[in-house]
C-alpha positions in Angstrom: 11.2 6.3 -8.4 7.9 5.4 -9.9 8.0 8.0 -12.6 11.4 7.0 -13.4 9.9 3.8 -14.3 6.8 3.3 -16.2 8.9 6.5 -18.4 11.6 4.6 -18.4 9.3 1.5 -20.3 7.5 4.0 -22.4 10.6 4.9 -23.8 11.2 1.3 -24.4 8.3 1.1 -25.9 7.7 -2.7 -27.0 8.1 -4.3 -23.2 6.0 -1.1 -21.4 5.9 -3.5 -18.6 7.6 -5.6 -16.5 6.8 -8.1 -14.9 7.9 -10.3 -12.2 7.4 -14.2 -10.2 9.3 -13.7 -7.3 7.7 -13.9 -3.9 6.2 -10.4 -2.7 9.0 -8.4 -1.8 6.2 -7.7 1.6 6.2 -10.8 1.9 9.0 -11.6 3.3 10.8 -14.8 2.3 10.5 -17.6 0.3 12.2 -20.8 -1.9 12.4 -20.2 -4.9 12.2 -17.2 -7.1 9.5 -18.5 -9.7 10.2 -15.6 -12.5 14.1 -16.8 -14.0 13.0 -19.3 -15.9 10.5 -16.5 -18.2 13.2 -13.0 -18.3 14.0 -12.8 -21.7 17.9 -11.6 -22.6 16.6 -9.4 -24.9 13.9 -6.4 -23.6 12.7 -5.3 -26.6 11.3 -8.9 -27.7 8.1 -8.6 -27.7 5.4 -11.1 -28.8 8.5 -14.0 -27.8 8.9 -11.9 -24.2 5.3 -12.9 -23.4 4.6 -16.0 -25.3 7.6 -17.4 -23.1 6.0 -16.1 -19.7 3.0 -18.3 -20.5 4.2 -20.8 -21.3 5.9 -21.2 -18.1 2.6 -20.2 -17.3 1.1 -23.5 -17.8 2.0 -25.6 -15.5 2.9 -23.4 -12.5 1.4 -23.5 -9.5 1.0 -21.2 -6.8 -1.0 -20.9 -3.4 -1.7 -17.6 -2.2 -2.3 -16.8 0.7 -3.9 -13.4 2.5 -5.2 -11.9 5.0 -8.6 -12.2 3.5 -10.2 -12.5 0.1 -12.9 -10.9 -1.5 -14.9 -13.7 -3.3 -16.5 -10.7 -5.7 -19.4 -11.5 -2.6 -18.3 -11.9 -0.3 -14.9 -10.9 2.8 -13.4 -14.0 4.0 -10.7 -13.9 6.6 -7.7 -16.6 6.8 -9.4 -18.1 2.8 -6.5 -19.0 0.6 -6.3 -19.2 -3.3 -4.7 -22.3 -5.7 -4.0 -21.0 -9.2 -2.8 -23.4 -12.0 -1.8 -21.4 -14.9 -3.9 -19.9 -16.2 -6.9 -20.4 -13.7 -8.6 -20.5 -10.4 -8.2 -23.8 -9.4 -9.3 -23.3 -6.0 -10.8 -21.1 -3.2 -11.5 -21.2 0.2 -9.9 -21.8 3.7 -6.7 -22.4 4.7 -6.5 -26.1 5.7 -9.3 -27.1 2.7 -7.1 -26.6 0.1 -4.7 -29.8 -1.3 -1.8 -28.2 -2.7 0.3 -30.5 -4.4 4.3 -30.7 -4.1 6.5 -27.6 -5.9 3.4 -25.3 -5.6 5.0 -21.1 -4.8 3.8 -20.3 -1.7 3.7 -16.1 -1.2 2.4 -15.0 2.3 0.0 -11.6 1.5 0.1 -10.5 5.3 -1.5 -7.3 5.8 -3.4 -7.2 2.3 -7.1 -8.4 0.3 -7.3 -10.5 -2.1 -9.4 -10.3 -4.9 -11.1 -10.5 -8.7 -9.2 -8.1 -10.5 -11.8 -5.3 -11.6 -13.5 -5.0 -14.3 -14.1 -1.1 -16.0 -17.6 -0.9 -16.9 -16.9 2.2 -18.9 -13.4 3.5 -20.5 -12.7 5.3 -23.5 -9.6 4.0 -23.4 -8.7 6.4 -27.1 -9.9 9.2 -25.9 -7.1 10.9 -23.0 -8.3 13.8 -19.8 -10.7 17.1 -21.5 -8.0 19.5 -19.4 -5.0 18.4 -21.8 -6.7 18.5 -25.1 -10.1 19.5 -25.8 -12.7 16.4 -27.2 -13.6 18.5 -29.7 -9.7 18.5 -30.5 -8.7 15.4 -30.0 -11.8 13.8 -32.1 -10.2 16.4 -35.6 -6.0 17.6 -34.9 -5.0 13.7 -33.1 -3.9 11.0 -35.6 -5.1 7.6 -35.5 -1.4 6.8 -35.3 -1.4 9.1 -31.8 -4.4 7.8 -30.2 -3.9 4.2 -31.1 -0.2 4.8 -28.9 -1.4 6.5 -26.6 -4.7 3.9 -26.5 -1.7 1.3 -25.7 -0.6 3.7 -22.4 -3.8 3.9 -21.7 -4.0 0.0 -21.1 -1.3 -0.5 -19.6 -2.5 2.3 -17.0 -5.2 0.4 -16.9 -4.1 -2.9 -16.2 -1.6 -2.1 -13.8 -4.1 -0.2 -11.6 -5.6 -4.2 -11.2 -8.4 -3.3 -13.5 -8.2 -6.5 -15.5 -11.1 -5.5 -17.4 -12.6 -2.6 -19.8 -15.9 -2.4 -21.3 -14.8 0.6 -23.6 -18.1 2.1 -24.9 -16.8 4.1 -28.9 -13.7 5.2 -29.9 -14.7 8.4 -30.7 -13.3 8.7 -34.4 -11.3 6.0 -34.4 -12.8 3.7 -36.4 -12.3 0.1 -35.3 -9.2 0.4 -33.4 -10.1 -0.7 -30.8 -10.9 -5.0 -32.5 -7.2 -4.0 -33.6 -6.1 -3.1 -29.5 -7.7 -5.4 -28.6 -6.5 -8.4 -30.7 -2.8 -7.2 -29.9 -3.7 -7.3 -26.0 -5.0 -10.9 -26.5 -1.3 -11.8 -28.3 0.7 -10.9 -25.6 2.1 -7.4 -28.3 1.4 -5.3 -25.5 0.2 -5.7 -21.9 -3.0 -4.6 -20.8 -6.8 -6.0 -20.0 -10.0 -7.9 -21.2 -11.5 -5.5 -23.5 -15.0 -5.4 -25.1 -15.2 -3.6 -28.1 -18.0 -1.7 -28.6 -16.7 0.6 -32.0 -18.6 3.1 -32.7 -21.2 4.8 -31.5 -24.0 4.6 -33.3 -25.9 8.2 -33.5 -28.7 10.1 -35.1 -27.8 12.0 -38.0 -26.7 15.6 -37.2 -26.5 15.2 -33.5 -22.7 14.7 -32.9 -19.9 16.1 -32.9 -17.4 17.5 -33.6 -19.8 19.8 -34.7 -16.9 23.0 -34.6 -16.5 24.1 -37.7 -18.6 25.4 -40.7 -21.7 23.6 -41.8 -20.4 23.2 -45.3 -17.2 21.9 -44.7 -17.6 18.1 -43.9 -15.8 16.5 -40.6 -14.5 13.5 -38.4 -17.1 12.8 -36.6 -17.1 11.1 -33.1 -19.7 7.9 -34.0 -21.0 6.1 -37.2 -24.8 7.7 -38.2 -27.2 6.3 -39.2 -30.8 6.5 -38.6 -34.5 4.3 -39.2 -34.8 0.6 -38.8 -32.9 -0.8 -42.2 -29.8 2.4 -41.9 -29.7 1.6 -38.2 -29.2 -2.9 -39.2 -27.1 -2.4 -41.5 -25.3 -0.7 -38.8 -24.6 -2.7 -35.7 -24.1 -5.6 -38.3 -21.6 -4.0 -40.3 -20.0 -3.4 -36.2 -21.0 -6.6 -35.7 -19.0 -7.7 -38.9 -15.3 -5.7 -37.5 -15.3 -7.2 -34.5 -17.5 -5.4 -32.1 -18.7 -7.1 -28.4 -21.1 -5.1 -28.0 -23.5 -1.9 -29.4 -24.1 1.4 -28.6 -26.2 3.7 -29.2 -26.9 7.7 -28.8 -31.0 7.8 -26.9 -29.9 11.6 -26.5 -27.5 14.2 -27.2 -27.1 17.8 -27.0 -28.2 19.4 -30.5 -31.6 21.3 -28.7 -32.4 24.6 -30.3 -30.8 25.9 -27.5 -27.9 22.5 -27.4 -29.8 20.8 -24.5 -30.1 17.5 -24.4 -32.7 16.5 -26.7 -33.7 12.4 -27.9 -32.6 11.5 -30.6 -33.7 7.7 -31.7 -37.2 6.5 -31.4 -38.6 3.6 -29.1 -39.3 1.6 -32.5 -34.9 2.7 -33.8 -33.8 1.6 -30.4 -35.5 -2.3 -30.1 -35.1 -2.9 -33.7 -30.7 -2.3 -32.6 -31.7 -4.1 -29.5 -33.2 -6.8 -31.0 -30.3 -7.1 -34.0 -27.6 -7.2 -31.3 -29.1 -9.6 -29.3 -29.7 -12.3 -32.0 -25.5 -12.9 -32.1 -25.2 -13.0 -28.6 -24.3 -9.2 -28.3 -25.8 -6.8 -25.7 -26.8 -2.7 -26.1 -26.1 0.0 -23.9 -27.0 3.0 -24.0 -26.1 6.8 -23.5 -28.7 8.8 -21.9 -29.3 11.4 -20.2 -32.9 13.2 -20.2 -35.9 12.0 -18.8 -37.6 11.0 -22.1 -33.8 9.6 -23.6 -33.9 6.8 -20.8 -37.7 5.8 -20.4 -37.6 5.5 -24.4 -33.6 2.5 -23.5 -36.0 1.4 -20.7 -38.7 0.2 -23.5 -37.0 -0.6 -26.4 -35.0 -3.6 -23.3 -31.7 -2.0 -23.8 -29.3 -3.8 -21.6 -27.9 -0.6 -19.2 -28.0 2.9 -19.4 -24.8 5.2 -19.0 -25.2 8.2 -17.2 -28.8 8.1 -16.1 -28.8 11.7 -15.3 -32.3 11.8 -15.2 -33.6 9.7 -14.1 -36.3 9.2 -11.2 -37.8 6.9 -8.9 -40.3 5.8 -11.3 -37.5 5.1 -14.2 -35.2 3.2 -12.1 -38.4 1.2 -10.5 -39.3 0.2 -14.1 -35.2 -0.2 -14.9 -34.9 -3.1 -11.8 -38.3 -4.7 -13.0 -36.7 -5.0 -16.9 -33.7 -6.2 -15.6 -31.0 -3.2 -17.1 -28.2 -2.1 -15.4 -27.7 1.9 -14.7 -24.1 2.1 -15.0 -23.9 6.3 -13.3 -20.9 7.8 -14.2 -20.2 10.0 -11.0 -16.6 10.6 -11.8 -17.2 12.0 -14.8 -19.0 14.7 -14.1 -17.0 15.5 -11.1 -14.4 15.8 -13.1 -15.9 18.2 -16.0 -17.0 20.4 -13.4 -13.2 21.0 -12.0 -12.1 21.7 -15.9 -14.9 24.6 -16.5 -13.8 26.1 -13.0 -15.3 23.9 -9.8 -12.9 23.9 -6.2 -13.7 20.8 -5.5 -13.6 21.0 -1.4 -13.2 25.0 -1.5 -16.2 26.0 -3.9 -20.3 24.5 -3.2 -21.0 21.8 -5.1 -22.2 23.5 -8.9 -25.9 22.0 -9.1 -25.5 19.4 -11.3 -23.2 17.2 -8.9 -26.2 17.7 -6.4 -28.3 16.8 -8.6 -26.4 14.4 -9.5 -26.0 12.6 -5.4 -29.9 13.3 -5.8 -29.8 11.4 -8.3 -27.5 7.7 -7.3 -29.5 7.9 -3.5 -32.9 7.4 -5.4 -31.2 4.8 -8.1 -29.5 3.1 -4.5 -32.5 3.2 -3.0 -35.3 1.8 -6.1 -32.3 -2.0 -6.0 -31.5 -1.4 -9.0 -28.4 -2.7 -10.3 -25.9 -0.5 -10.4 -22.7 -0.9 -12.1 -19.4 0.8 -12.0 -18.0 2.3 -14.8 -16.8 5.9 -15.2 -16.4 7.1 -17.7 -12.2 7.1 -17.8 -10.8 9.3 -20.8 -12.7 12.0 -19.3 -10.0 11.7 -16.8 -6.7 10.0 -16.3 -6.7 6.1 -17.4 -5.3 4.4 -14.2 -7.2 7.2 -11.9 -10.7 4.5 -13.1 -10.8 3.9 -8.8 -12.2 7.7 -8.5 -15.5 6.0 -9.4 -15.8 4.1 -6.9 -14.1 6.7 -3.9 -17.6 8.6 -5.6 -19.7 5.8 -5.3 -19.1 5.4 -1.0 -18.9 9.3 -0.5 -23.0 9.3 -3.1 -23.6 6.8 -0.2 -23.0 3.1 -1.2 -21.6 1.4 1.1 -17.6 0.0 0.1 -18.6 -4.0 0.5 -21.0 -2.8 -2.6 -18.6 -1.0 -4.7 -16.2 -4.1 -4.2 -19.9 -6.1 -5.8 -20.4 -3.2 -8.5 -17.3 -3.8 -10.1 -16.1 -7.4 -9.9 -19.0 -9.7 -10.3 -21.9 -8.0 -10.9 -20.1 -6.1 -14.1 -18.9 -9.4 -15.1 -23.2 -10.5 -14.5 -24.0 -8.0 -16.1 -21.6 -7.8 -19.1 -22.0 -11.6 -19.9 -18.0 -13.0 -18.9 -19.9 -14.1 -15.2 -18.5 -17.6 -16.4 -14.8 -16.0 -17.3 -14.3 -13.0 -14.5 -15.5 -11.7 -11.7 -14.9 -14.2 -8.2 -12.5 -15.4 -7.1 -14.0 -19.4 -7.9 -12.6 -22.7 -9.0 -12.5 -22.9 -12.9 -12.2 -19.1 -14.1 -9.5 -16.8 -14.8 -6.8 -16.5 -12.6 -7.1 -12.6 -12.9 -6.3 -11.0 -9.8 -5.7 -8.0 -7.1 -3.9 -8.0 -3.9 -3.9 -4.7 -1.8 -2.7 -4.1 1.1 -5.4 -3.2 4.1 -9.4 -4.0 3.1 -11.3 -2.5 0.7 -14.6 -3.4 2.7 -13.2 -0.6 5.1 -11.7 1.8 3.3 -12.4 2.0 -0.2 -9.5 4.2 -1.2 -7.1 0.9 -0.2 -8.0 -0.9 -4.3 -5.0 2.2 -5.0 -3.2 0.2 -2.8 -1.5 -2.5 -5.8 0.7 -4.8 -4.5 0.8 -6.9 -7.8 -2.2 -7.9 -10.5 -2.3 -11.1 -11.3 -4.3 -11.5 -15.3 -4.2 -14.7 -16.3 -2.0 -16.7 -14.1 1.2 -13.3 -15.2 2.3 -11.2 -12.9 2.3 -7.0 -13.2 3.2 -5.2 -11.4 2.9 -1.2 -10.8 
């Protein structure tokens, strides 16, 4: 039935989602149906529909009564949360909250309420490589098609409980992530809050696609820039185009035999950090080599993505400088399976064993670990895959929940808006069955998602 609903929603195109303000279907009967005032007569009303919902939500008050609340840092039994319009107004033990007359009370028996999850490393303009290779997506799919796909990816992300995503590169779709973000913010389509990196920055000659003859100039999946002047101009160009952060590649597969080798010098990366910081922006760095990581750490970047070349010494240096690791466990796991590994049947490939060991070293070092899976390599909406792997690789479930909420929010500089169940923050909330602090896979058991006080149902 779920698949049928999804297919019908895609065919309708304009609404692309259903929503409800009625009480939770698992929670019994409640006296009012607050959705009635916000239901449009025309299912194709698009922006007008969303505007009506936001208008109706402005003065609506909900008292949410789950079995437990994860506030982004701790789990609390018997807590309640008061939502007024777009914001969280109060949170605390039953009886400690003054509930205004007319509030809609939602009893959420058997459920956990937590902050909307934050995806730390996504590519909304990519889809799984076992469907279409990365090269063919960049070379053969039009930007119109890729934007249409990104629209459905954004919806799937939101309905999976991820109300914010850090999108780290459009991979050939230029600045279309900024347009996608704007469409979501205007209510044209449903989706998470987006932190857009626009075009990742790479050293000339390092990135792909490279499958065509060297004398044919093909589209590239990122922006090429070199030297202090070239990098300064590219960073400023991206800021002007709407980038929320900057992403660069400290290394890539351009060695003599296709192995990963460093690209930018420390001085070049320091300039990127300096220029980005002058506008209040952070720098995320792709690096899979030990030397690439060393240079990125020396340059003072904000986050290191992948970090396959990590060592105890490098993780200690990251901790000392306040640089977070986004390990992207799920991407490597997915690619290994695309290449023929039968997970659970065959022995783990060497790359997977090294990743396990590296992740455990990172845990032992105390370095800040973000939750981000490089989703796009695998299916959007399957974002919880990374959380499950973090737990499988040795992180306790409560810490995984922290990484996907308060830790990501603080590292990405958005902790004053999202990432916690706290008065004054946006009412970006997720309700799941069971207790994900015991079994992390419970984050997949979504009852409903709330973004800025508006309900979305899978």
